[in-house]
Structure formats: C-alpha cells, structure tokens
Short mmCIF file of C-alpha atoms and ligand atoms in Angstrom, two decimals:
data_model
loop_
_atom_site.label_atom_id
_atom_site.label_comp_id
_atom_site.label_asym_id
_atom_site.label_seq_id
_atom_site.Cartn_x
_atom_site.Cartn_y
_atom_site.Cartn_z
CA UNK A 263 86.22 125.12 91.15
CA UNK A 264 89.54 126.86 91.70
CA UNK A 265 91.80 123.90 90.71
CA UNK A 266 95.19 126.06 91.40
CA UNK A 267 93.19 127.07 95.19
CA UNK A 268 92.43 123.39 95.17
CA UNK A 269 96.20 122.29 94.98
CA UNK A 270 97.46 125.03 97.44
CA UNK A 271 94.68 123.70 99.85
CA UNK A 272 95.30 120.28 99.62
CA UNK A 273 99.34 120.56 100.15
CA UNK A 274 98.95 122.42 103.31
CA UNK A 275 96.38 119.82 104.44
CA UNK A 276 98.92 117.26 103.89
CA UNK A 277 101.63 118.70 105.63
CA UNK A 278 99.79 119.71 108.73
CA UNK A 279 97.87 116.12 108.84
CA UNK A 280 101.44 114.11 108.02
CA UNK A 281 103.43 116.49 110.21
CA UNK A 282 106.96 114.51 110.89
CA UNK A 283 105.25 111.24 109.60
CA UNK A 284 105.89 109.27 106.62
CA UNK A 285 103.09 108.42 104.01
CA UNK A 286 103.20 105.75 101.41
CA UNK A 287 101.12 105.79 98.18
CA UNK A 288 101.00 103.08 95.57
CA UNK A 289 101.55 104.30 91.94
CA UNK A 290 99.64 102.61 88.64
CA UNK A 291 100.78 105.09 86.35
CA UNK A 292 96.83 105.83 86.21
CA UNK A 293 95.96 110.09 86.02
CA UNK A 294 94.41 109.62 89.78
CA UNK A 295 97.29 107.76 91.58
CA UNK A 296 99.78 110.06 89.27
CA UNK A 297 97.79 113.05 90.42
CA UNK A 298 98.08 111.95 94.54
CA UNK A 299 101.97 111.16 93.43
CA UNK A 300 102.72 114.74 92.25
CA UNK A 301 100.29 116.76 94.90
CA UNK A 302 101.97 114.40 97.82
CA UNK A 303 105.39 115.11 96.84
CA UNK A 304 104.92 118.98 96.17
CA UNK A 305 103.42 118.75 100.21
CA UNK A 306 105.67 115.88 101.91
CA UNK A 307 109.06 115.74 99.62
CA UNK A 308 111.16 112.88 101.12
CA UNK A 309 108.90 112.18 103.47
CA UNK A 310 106.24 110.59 100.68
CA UNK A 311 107.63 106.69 99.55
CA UNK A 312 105.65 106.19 96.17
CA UNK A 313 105.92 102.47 94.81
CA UNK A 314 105.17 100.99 91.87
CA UNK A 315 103.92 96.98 91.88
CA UNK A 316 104.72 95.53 89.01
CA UNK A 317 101.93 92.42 89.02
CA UNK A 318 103.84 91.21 85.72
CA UNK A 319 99.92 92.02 84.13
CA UNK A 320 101.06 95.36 82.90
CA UNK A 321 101.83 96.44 78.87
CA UNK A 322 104.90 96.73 77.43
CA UNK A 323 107.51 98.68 79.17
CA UNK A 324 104.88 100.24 81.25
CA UNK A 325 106.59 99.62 84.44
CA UNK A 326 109.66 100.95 83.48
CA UNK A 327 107.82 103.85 81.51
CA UNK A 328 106.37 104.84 84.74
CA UNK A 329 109.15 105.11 86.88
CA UNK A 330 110.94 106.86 84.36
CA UNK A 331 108.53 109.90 84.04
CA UNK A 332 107.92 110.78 87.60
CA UNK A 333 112.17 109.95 87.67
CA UNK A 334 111.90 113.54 85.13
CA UNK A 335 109.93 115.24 87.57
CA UNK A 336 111.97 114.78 89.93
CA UNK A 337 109.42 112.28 92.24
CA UNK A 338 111.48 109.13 92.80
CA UNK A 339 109.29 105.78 92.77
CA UNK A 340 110.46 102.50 94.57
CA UNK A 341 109.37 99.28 91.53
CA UNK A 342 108.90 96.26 93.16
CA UNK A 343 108.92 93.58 91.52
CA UNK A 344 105.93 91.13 92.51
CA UNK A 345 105.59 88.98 89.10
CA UNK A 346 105.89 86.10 90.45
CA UNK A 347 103.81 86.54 93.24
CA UNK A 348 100.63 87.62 91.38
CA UNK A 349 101.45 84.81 89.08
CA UNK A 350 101.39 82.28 91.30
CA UNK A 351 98.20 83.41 92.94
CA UNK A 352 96.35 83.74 89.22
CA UNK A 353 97.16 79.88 88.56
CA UNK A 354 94.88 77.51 87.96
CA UNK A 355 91.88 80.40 88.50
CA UNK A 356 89.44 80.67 85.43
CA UNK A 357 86.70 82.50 87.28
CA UNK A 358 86.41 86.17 86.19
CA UNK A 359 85.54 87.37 90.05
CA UNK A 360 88.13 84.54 91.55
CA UNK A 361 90.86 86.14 89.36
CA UNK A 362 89.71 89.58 89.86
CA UNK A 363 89.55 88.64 93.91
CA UNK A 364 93.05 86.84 93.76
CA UNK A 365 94.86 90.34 92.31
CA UNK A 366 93.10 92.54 95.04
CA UNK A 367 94.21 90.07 97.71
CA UNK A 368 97.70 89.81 96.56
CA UNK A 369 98.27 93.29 95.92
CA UNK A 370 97.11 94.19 99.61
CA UNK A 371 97.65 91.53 101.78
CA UNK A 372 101.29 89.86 100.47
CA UNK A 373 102.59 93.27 98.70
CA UNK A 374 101.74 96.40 99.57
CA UNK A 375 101.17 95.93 103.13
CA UNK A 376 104.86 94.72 103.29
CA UNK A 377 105.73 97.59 102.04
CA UNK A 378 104.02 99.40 104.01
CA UNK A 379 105.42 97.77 107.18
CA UNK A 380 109.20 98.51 105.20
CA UNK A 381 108.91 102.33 105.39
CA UNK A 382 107.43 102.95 108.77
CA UNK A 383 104.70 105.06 106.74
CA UNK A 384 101.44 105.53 109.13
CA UNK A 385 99.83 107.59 106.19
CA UNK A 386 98.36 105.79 103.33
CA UNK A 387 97.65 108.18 100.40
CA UNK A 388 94.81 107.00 98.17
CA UNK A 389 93.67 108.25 94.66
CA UNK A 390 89.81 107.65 95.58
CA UNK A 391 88.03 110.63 93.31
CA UNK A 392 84.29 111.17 94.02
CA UNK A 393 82.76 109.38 91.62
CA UNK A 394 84.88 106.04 93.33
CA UNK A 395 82.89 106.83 96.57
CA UNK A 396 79.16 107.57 94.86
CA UNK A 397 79.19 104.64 93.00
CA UNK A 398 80.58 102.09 95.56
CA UNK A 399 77.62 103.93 97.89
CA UNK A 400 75.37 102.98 95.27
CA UNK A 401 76.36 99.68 95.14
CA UNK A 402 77.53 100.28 91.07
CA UNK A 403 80.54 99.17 92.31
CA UNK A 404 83.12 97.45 95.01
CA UNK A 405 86.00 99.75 95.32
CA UNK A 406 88.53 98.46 97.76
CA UNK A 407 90.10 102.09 98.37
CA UNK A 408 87.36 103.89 100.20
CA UNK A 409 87.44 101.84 103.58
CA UNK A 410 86.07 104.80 105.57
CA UNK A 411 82.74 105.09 103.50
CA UNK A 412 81.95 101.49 104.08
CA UNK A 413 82.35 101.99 107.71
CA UNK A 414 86.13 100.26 108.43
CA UNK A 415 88.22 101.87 110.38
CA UNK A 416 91.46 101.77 108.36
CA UNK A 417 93.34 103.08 111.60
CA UNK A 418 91.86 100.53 113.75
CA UNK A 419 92.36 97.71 111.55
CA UNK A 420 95.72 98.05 109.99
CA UNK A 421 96.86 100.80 111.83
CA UNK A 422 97.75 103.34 109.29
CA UNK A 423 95.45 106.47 108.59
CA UNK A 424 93.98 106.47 104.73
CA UNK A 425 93.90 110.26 103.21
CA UNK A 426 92.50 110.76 100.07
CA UNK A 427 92.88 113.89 99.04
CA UNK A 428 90.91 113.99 95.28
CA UNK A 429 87.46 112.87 97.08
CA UNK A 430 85.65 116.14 96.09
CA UNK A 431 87.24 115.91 92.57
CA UNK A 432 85.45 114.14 89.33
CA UNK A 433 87.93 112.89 86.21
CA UNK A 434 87.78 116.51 84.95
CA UNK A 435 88.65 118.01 87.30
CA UNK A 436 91.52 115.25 88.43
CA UNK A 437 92.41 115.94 84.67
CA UNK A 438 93.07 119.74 85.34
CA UNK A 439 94.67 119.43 88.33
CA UNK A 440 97.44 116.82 86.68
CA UNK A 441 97.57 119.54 84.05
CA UNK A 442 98.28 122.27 86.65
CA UNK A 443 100.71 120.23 88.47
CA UNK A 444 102.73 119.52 85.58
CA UNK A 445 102.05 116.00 84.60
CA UNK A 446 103.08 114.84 80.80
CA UNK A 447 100.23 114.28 78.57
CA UNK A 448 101.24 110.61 78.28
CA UNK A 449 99.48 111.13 81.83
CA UNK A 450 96.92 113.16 81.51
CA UNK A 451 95.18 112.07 78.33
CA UNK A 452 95.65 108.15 78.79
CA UNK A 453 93.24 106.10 77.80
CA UNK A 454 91.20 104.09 80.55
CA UNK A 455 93.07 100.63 81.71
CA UNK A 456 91.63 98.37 84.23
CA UNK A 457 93.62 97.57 87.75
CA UNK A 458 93.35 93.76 87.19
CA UNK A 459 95.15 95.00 83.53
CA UNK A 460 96.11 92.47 81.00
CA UNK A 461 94.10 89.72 83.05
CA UNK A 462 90.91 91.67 82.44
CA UNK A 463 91.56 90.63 78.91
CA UNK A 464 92.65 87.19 79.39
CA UNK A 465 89.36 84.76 79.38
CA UNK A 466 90.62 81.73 80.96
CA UNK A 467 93.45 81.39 83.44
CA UNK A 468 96.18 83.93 83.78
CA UNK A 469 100.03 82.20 82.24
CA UNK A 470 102.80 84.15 80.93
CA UNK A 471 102.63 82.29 77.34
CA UNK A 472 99.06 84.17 77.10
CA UNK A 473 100.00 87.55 78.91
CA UNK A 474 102.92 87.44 76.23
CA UNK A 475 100.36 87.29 73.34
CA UNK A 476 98.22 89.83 74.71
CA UNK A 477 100.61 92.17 75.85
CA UNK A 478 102.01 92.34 71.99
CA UNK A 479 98.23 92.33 70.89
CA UNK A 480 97.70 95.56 73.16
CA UNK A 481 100.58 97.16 71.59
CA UNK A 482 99.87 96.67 68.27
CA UNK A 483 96.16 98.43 68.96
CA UNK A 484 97.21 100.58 70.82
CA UNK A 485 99.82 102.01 68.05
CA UNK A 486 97.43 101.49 65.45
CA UNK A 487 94.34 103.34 67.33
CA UNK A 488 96.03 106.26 69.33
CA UNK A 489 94.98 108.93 66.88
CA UNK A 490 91.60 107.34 66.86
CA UNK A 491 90.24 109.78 69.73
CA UNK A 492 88.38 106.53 70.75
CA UNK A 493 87.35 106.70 74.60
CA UNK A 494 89.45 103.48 75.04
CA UNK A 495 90.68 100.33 72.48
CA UNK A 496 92.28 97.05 73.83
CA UNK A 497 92.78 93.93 72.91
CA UNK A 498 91.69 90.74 74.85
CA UNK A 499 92.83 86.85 74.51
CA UNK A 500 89.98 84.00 73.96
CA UNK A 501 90.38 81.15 75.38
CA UNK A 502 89.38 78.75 72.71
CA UNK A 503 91.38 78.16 69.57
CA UNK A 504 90.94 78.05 66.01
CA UNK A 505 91.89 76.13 62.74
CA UNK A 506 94.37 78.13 60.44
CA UNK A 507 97.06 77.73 58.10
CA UNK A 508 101.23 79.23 57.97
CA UNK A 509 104.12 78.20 56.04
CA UNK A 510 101.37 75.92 54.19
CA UNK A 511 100.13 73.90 57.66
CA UNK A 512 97.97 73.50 59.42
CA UNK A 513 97.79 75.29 63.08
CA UNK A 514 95.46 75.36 65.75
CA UNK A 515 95.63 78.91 67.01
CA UNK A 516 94.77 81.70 69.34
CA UNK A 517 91.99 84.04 68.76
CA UNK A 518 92.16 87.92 69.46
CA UNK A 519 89.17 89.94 69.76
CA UNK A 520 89.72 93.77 69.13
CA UNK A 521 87.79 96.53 71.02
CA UNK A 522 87.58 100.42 70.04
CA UNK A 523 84.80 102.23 72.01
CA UNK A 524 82.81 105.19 72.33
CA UNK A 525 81.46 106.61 75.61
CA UNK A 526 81.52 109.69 78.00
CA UNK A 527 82.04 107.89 81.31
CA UNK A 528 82.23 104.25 80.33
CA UNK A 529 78.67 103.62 81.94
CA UNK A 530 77.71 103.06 78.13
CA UNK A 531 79.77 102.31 75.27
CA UNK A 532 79.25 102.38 70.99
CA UNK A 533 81.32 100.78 69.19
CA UNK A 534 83.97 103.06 66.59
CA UNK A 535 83.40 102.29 63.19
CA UNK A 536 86.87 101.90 62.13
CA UNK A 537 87.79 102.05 58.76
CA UNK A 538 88.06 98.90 56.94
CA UNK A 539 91.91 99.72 55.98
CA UNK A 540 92.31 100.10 59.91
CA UNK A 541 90.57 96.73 60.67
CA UNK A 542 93.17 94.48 57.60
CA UNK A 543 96.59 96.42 58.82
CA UNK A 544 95.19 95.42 62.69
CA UNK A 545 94.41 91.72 61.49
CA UNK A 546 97.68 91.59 59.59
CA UNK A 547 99.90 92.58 62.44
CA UNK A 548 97.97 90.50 64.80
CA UNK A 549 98.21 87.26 63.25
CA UNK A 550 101.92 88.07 62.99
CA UNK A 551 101.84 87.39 66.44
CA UNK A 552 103.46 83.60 66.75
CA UNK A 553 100.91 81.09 67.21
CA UNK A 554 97.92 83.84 66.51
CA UNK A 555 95.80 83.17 63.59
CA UNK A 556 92.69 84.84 63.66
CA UNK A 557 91.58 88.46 64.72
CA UNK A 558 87.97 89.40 65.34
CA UNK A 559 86.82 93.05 65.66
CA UNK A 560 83.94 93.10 68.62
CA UNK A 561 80.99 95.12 67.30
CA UNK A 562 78.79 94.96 70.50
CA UNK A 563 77.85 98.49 72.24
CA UNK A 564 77.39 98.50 75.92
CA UNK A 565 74.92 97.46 77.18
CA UNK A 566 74.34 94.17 77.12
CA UNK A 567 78.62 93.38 76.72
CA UNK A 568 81.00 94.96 79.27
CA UNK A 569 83.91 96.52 77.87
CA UNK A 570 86.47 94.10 79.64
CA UNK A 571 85.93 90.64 79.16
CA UNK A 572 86.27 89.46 82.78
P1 XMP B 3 83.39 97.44 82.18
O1 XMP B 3 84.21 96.26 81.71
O2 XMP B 3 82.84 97.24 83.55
O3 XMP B 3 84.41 98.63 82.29
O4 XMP B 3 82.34 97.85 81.18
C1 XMP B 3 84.04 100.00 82.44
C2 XMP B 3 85.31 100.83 82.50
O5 XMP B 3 86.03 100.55 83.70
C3 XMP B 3 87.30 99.98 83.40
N1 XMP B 3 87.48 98.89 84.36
C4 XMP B 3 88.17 99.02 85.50
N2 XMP B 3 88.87 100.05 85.99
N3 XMP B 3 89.45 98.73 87.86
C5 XMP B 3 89.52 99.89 87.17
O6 XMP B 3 90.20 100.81 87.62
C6 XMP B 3 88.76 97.65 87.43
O7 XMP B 3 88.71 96.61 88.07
C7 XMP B 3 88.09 97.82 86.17
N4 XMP B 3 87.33 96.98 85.43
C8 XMP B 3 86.95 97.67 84.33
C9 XMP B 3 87.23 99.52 81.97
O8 XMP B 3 88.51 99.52 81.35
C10 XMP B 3 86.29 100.54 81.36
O9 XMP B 3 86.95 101.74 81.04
#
C-alpha cells in the first residue's frame, strides 16, 4: 500500500463526510487512537475535539505525557479528569470480566458520552484497525468500537455517526502511517498496554493503595526492560501476601509478579530469558517499593497463561 496516498485519501474523506460538523475522538495515547488524532486534525483542524480520560488506571505521568506531545504538534487535547468516577465503579469488584465490564461501561456511558453531548460533535472518530474487526467477526474477541460490524446502528442509537478511518490498515501499516504523519517514536514504537491498564494487572479489586504499588512496579520494569526489544514487559499486583522481613521485622507483604514476553502479534507469547543480573537489580528495586517484599519473575509462555492477568 501507498501509505502517503493512504493519508491524502483519508483527509479528504474526512472533510467531505464532516463537512461544517464537529467530530470528537477519544485519545489513549495508544499508536491507533494517536494515529486517528493526527490524520483527523491534518483533515478537520478546530473542528476535531480530541480528549483524553484519565480513568486514574494509567502509569506514571502518562496522562500528562500525552497531552503534552500532541500539545508539540500542535493538536490540542481536552484531559478530563474521571478518577474518581472509574474508581468508584471498580469498588468492591474482584471479577476479572465484572471489572473489565465496569471500565467499558464507565468510560462510555458516564464519560465519554458526556462529552460527547458537551461539544455538539455528531462525528465519532474511532481507531478500529482491521485486525479489531476480523477478530471480533471471529468471535476472538469483543471489541466495543466496531458497532457497525455487529449490526448496531451507531446513528440510530446514540445519534452520532462512527468513522473509522484505519479499518483497511493492520499494526504495520498503522505504524507507517504514524511515522509519515509525524508522530514521536515514544508513539510509534510503544510497547502494547491494555485499555482496562493498570487494572489488567491488579488481581483482586481495583484501590488506589494497590494502583500506587503497581504503577511504581510498572515503572521500575519498564526502565529496567526498554532496551530489552521484548514485544511487551509489565508488572502485575497479586492479591495474596507474603511473610518477609525489613528493618529486622517481620512484614506481611505484597507480591509482584514480573512479565517480559516474546511474540509477533500477541496471539502467542515466550517468555525472554532475562539475564540473571536483570532479574536481582528488578527484585531489588521492587521490594524497595514500601510494603513490597517479594518479586517473582513469570516464566509461563502463552498458551496456556494470558499475558494480562485479568
Ligand atoms: P492477553 O492477556 O489476552 O493479551 O494474552 C494479549 C495482548 O492484548 C493486550 N490486551 C488488551 N489490549 N484492550 C487492549 O487494547 C484490552 O482489553 C486488552 N487486554 C489485553 C495485552 O496487553 C497483550 O498485548
């Protein structure tokens, strides 16, 4: 494919389709949203609201981060803060899909569609590639962005028109296009994070004591692990404690479980072999972590694990 005739196409589509109109997309800081961001706002300037929902599940700085880096390319993004929110609707919840459920339902129903509503927009830009539709068609998976292929009318039932204008695109090519359009590499080559975010790596329910540990966790590996060339490294939070001893006491602490993955696509996964230096300096910045005093490294491929743990 010509990915620069691909961008000039797309643009004029999305001026002739949005015309005078306004269209709203929501921003995750993720290369396909990023990629509808940049390609809307070359097409619709002003008229394209971008927002940025921060769920309070994201990593460190990362909302901020975000804003800042379309703020250099000139792309503004509205950050609205919804921590509380999402927090509230994560309590008491344990159950992986429950959880999972509660941060699709909050995101659309008491967030985004408000702010929706807020900028008049009757265009909702969405960052669907084609690989989102084939494997929601195929059952793989429940995508909650390609309304049209299951047969809702997104016009009819909300009464905004979805466009997604990266449908005949695969990560490569999504990839190339952020490339041609100018993206930063912090965009382009990021590492694969999941839309629930830190709560796919919280077993258990969802507080802010255990998104604090995690979220330092995450940024620890992260650090440690970015010259890896890994397909993707995380951290994730147990829910059960363990026996350990600081300052000469005993503590009963949290466990974290480190991740660092190979794979082309994600459908299958081996695990890194990481050197053993890597796997101490990890452990002993971990458990520096207050109230953390063990760290595990996961050695199991996928199949039969997952590589989220919810
Ligand atoms: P699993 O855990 O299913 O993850 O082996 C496979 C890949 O998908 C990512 N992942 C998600 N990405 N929304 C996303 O956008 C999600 O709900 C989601 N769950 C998992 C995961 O990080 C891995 O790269």
């Amino acid at each position: 494919m010509n990915y620069r005739k691909f961008i000039a196409q797309q643009v004029e589509a999305l001026k002739r389709e949005v015309g005078e109109g306004i269209a709203i997309n929501a921003l995750s800081g993720g290369v396909d949203s990023s990629v509808v961001t940049a390609l809307a706002h070359k097409a619709l300037g002003k008229q394209l609201k971008t927002v940025f929902v921060d769920n309070a599940l994201m990593r460190e700085g990362e909302p901020q981060r975000v804003v800042q880096t379309f703020a250099k390319l000139g792309i503004p993004v509205e950050l609205i803060d919804a921590r509380r929110t999402f927090l509230r609707a994560l309590k008491g919840l344990t159950d992986p899909e429950e959880k999972r459920q509660a941060i699709t339902d909050t995101f659309y129903r008491d967030v985004f569609s408000k702010a929706v509503k807020r900028s008049g927009a009757t265009y909702l830009l969405h960052g669907t590639i084609l690989t989102d539709i084939e494997e929601t068609v195929a059952g793989i998976k429940r995508q909650h962005n390609i309304l049209a292929q299951l047969g809702i009318d997104p016009q009819k039932a909300y009464g905004y028109k979805v466009l997604e204008p990266l449908a005949t695109l695969r990560k490569d090519g999504v990839r190339r296009v952020a490339e041609l359009l100018g993206l930063p590499r912090s965009i382009t080559a990021r590492i694969p994070f999941p839309g629930p975010a830190l709560a796919a790596r919280i077993v258990g329910e969802v507080t802010e004591e255990k998104l604090g540990i995690v979220r330092a966790a995450t940024a620890i590996v992260e650090q440690e692990l970015q010259n890896s060339g890994a397909f993707q490294y995380l951290a994730v939070l147990l829910n059960d404690y363990a026996t350990g001893i600081r300052g000469g006491k005993r503590e009963f602490g949290r466990i974290i479980v480190v991740r660092c993955i190979d794979s082309t696509d994600a459908r299958k996964a081996t695990v890194r072999e990481l050197p053993w230096k890597t796997l101490h300096r990890l452990t002993r910045r971990i458990t520096a972590i207050p109230g953390v005093n063990r760290c595990l490294y996961d050695l199991t491929p996928k199949p039969p694990a997952t590589v989220e743990y919810i």
